[in-house]
């Protein structure tokens, strides 16, 4: 499954490189690479159990970059930052969205400006930058014996680094949710909802599913089976599940991203068409609207 997933991704990357415009080519390749990379790291971790910590960290760092790339893809699909600002020059971002403020409906809407776009991009970029730094720090502490992944006592480093990573993750996911709520209607013709769903599935399966299985293993709910301990069996189960899930997501991503979608109309042309529609007289005859004022037969 891992081999097939990588072959499908290579074929898709060649297609994207040849058919997709250069200004959004790299971000789409990065996003499509998430599932094959996670499947590859899971396969390596399954066959070489002692490398599990390194493979998990590699997959986590890669997906941290993908979160930033997904936000950039939505901006580029709108034609870039300048065209996005033109399309929504009088619009407002709805910031009462998940995962931070989905329950805070009283929050005011924020105007869409160059400054607010900068803060949204900074929210995802900080995670892409700080996650590798924290992973490097974890490996350094692990080599010194100060970091144990399953030691969640307050005196250990794992609990504090994990909590900090969790906060950074929530902060990074918030701008993506804000941007998606703003552009999902505009980019509906480009199937942004299935693309966002695939991105969410990778996030949930790679983080939430792995965390649940690790907790079950630490509580000995997943029993040990010599020569594998409970934690080793939990990691083994997580890797097996991820390989199958990322294989399916790779195939679905190929269907969604390989299609060629029409480009959005420039904002000036959309404004001209709306003005022309307002000036065209319309009458209703037998429930049918005719733009030329003649009855429809």
XYZ file of C-alpha atoms in Angstrom, residues 10-184:
175
model
C 4.715 10.642 -8.252
C 2.372 10.250 -11.213
C 0.117 12.964 -9.852
C 3.074 15.295 -9.174
C 4.180 14.927 -12.811
C 0.653 15.787 -13.950
C 0.474 18.824 -11.646
C 3.904 20.014 -12.809
C 2.807 19.882 -16.451
C -0.781 21.135 -16.247
C -1.089 23.455 -13.236
C 0.047 27.120 -13.382
C 3.439 27.703 -11.798
C 2.267 30.138 -9.095
C 0.218 27.437 -7.315
C 2.053 24.309 -8.459
C 4.317 23.825 -5.441
C 1.629 24.237 -2.748
C -0.630 21.638 -4.405
C 2.267 19.168 -4.615
C 3.073 19.763 -0.919
C -0.535 19.124 0.103
C -0.792 15.958 -1.998
C 2.465 14.678 -0.512
C 1.070 14.632 3.049
C -0.655 11.234 2.841
C 2.215 9.383 1.058
C 4.806 10.820 3.456
C 2.788 9.751 6.524
C 2.272 6.292 4.988
C 6.031 6.006 4.335
C 7.032 7.057 7.857
C 4.444 4.673 9.331
C 5.781 1.809 7.219
C 9.363 2.495 8.335
C 8.241 2.720 11.966
C 6.331 -0.555 11.664
C 9.327 -2.508 10.326
C 11.912 -0.749 12.520
C 10.174 -0.238 15.894
C 13.054 1.700 17.490
C 12.697 4.407 14.846
C 9.085 5.161 15.802
C 9.936 8.390 17.603
C 11.877 9.742 14.626
C 9.287 8.693 12.051
C 6.444 10.224 14.078
C 8.376 13.464 14.450
C 9.110 13.541 10.709
C 5.431 13.095 9.834
C 4.415 15.750 12.392
C 6.902 18.298 11.063
C 5.849 17.662 7.457
C 2.166 18.082 8.254
C 2.904 21.315 10.147
C 4.239 22.698 6.861
C 1.200 21.329 4.986
C -1.151 23.319 7.258
C 0.575 26.540 6.146
C 0.561 25.375 2.523
C -3.191 24.705 2.615
C -3.866 28.280 3.716
C -1.618 29.542 0.913
C -3.428 27.300 -1.583
C -6.789 28.887 -0.745
C -5.277 32.347 -1.257
C -3.678 31.344 -4.558
C -6.878 29.704 -5.806
C -8.539 33.101 -5.394
C -5.912 34.539 -7.752
C -3.371 35.593 -5.159
C -3.391 38.092 -2.319
C -4.086 41.182 -4.469
C -7.071 39.669 -6.247
C -8.398 38.222 -2.993
C -8.338 41.691 -1.437
C -10.170 43.066 -4.482
C -12.831 40.380 -4.342
C -13.482 40.954 -0.643
C -12.558 44.642 -0.343
C -15.728 45.359 1.639
C -15.913 41.951 3.322
C -15.208 40.808 6.853
C -13.636 37.669 8.293
C -15.798 35.637 10.653
C -13.374 34.800 13.471
C -15.900 32.927 15.631
C -14.919 29.607 14.099
C -13.124 26.463 15.246
C -11.056 25.230 16.846
C -10.488 28.312 19.035
C -13.646 30.403 19.081
C -16.486 28.337 17.612
C -18.583 29.026 20.720
C -17.772 32.762 20.907
C -20.503 33.999 18.574
C -20.301 37.490 20.072
C -16.853 38.130 18.566
C -16.886 40.988 16.033
C -16.096 40.424 12.380
C -12.702 41.653 11.188
C -12.212 43.593 7.972
C -10.333 41.836 5.200
C -7.152 43.857 4.723
C -3.522 43.202 3.934
C -2.780 43.338 7.659
C -5.368 40.706 8.616
C -4.099 38.421 5.839
C -0.584 38.842 7.247
C -1.772 37.756 10.714
C -3.559 34.722 9.258
C -0.443 33.639 7.382
C 1.669 34.270 10.474
C -0.664 32.051 12.514
C 0.089 29.032 10.318
C 3.737 29.923 9.654
C 4.591 29.985 13.362
C 3.571 26.340 13.602
C 5.575 25.364 10.522
C 8.600 27.082 12.084
C 8.252 26.192 15.791
C 7.180 22.552 15.360
C 10.565 21.479 13.893
C 12.346 23.462 16.625
C 10.381 21.685 19.354
C 10.914 18.308 17.697
C 14.669 18.954 17.570
C 14.603 19.920 21.260
C 12.681 16.729 22.078
C 15.251 14.562 20.284
C 18.116 16.326 22.090
C 16.428 15.725 25.463
C 15.653 12.124 24.484
C 19.305 11.375 23.710
C 20.184 12.775 27.141
C 17.523 10.649 28.849
C 15.330 13.610 29.863
C 12.497 12.993 27.409
C 10.270 9.918 27.506
C 7.259 9.977 25.225
C 5.033 8.003 27.614
C 6.147 9.783 30.789
C 3.425 12.370 31.396
C 4.430 13.347 34.934
C 4.772 17.099 35.679
C 8.486 16.619 36.282
C 9.061 15.232 32.802
C 9.657 17.298 29.673
C 7.198 15.361 27.499
C 4.036 16.753 29.103
C 5.169 20.378 28.784
C 6.371 20.061 25.204
C 3.183 18.197 24.246
C 0.949 20.886 25.794
C 2.904 23.651 24.051
C 2.646 21.816 20.719
C -1.105 21.405 21.294
C -1.573 25.146 21.828
C 0.472 25.958 18.725
C -1.586 23.454 16.717
C -4.884 25.079 17.729
C -3.518 28.532 16.900
C -2.397 27.269 13.462
C -5.714 25.582 12.637
C -7.724 28.708 13.471
C -6.567 30.827 10.462
C -7.255 27.914 8.094
C -10.822 27.661 9.421
C -11.329 31.434 9.130
C -10.117 31.507 5.523
C -12.156 28.439 4.568
C -15.366 29.986 5.899
C -14.672 33.081 3.786
C -13.796 31.461 0.444
C -15.756 28.210 0.424
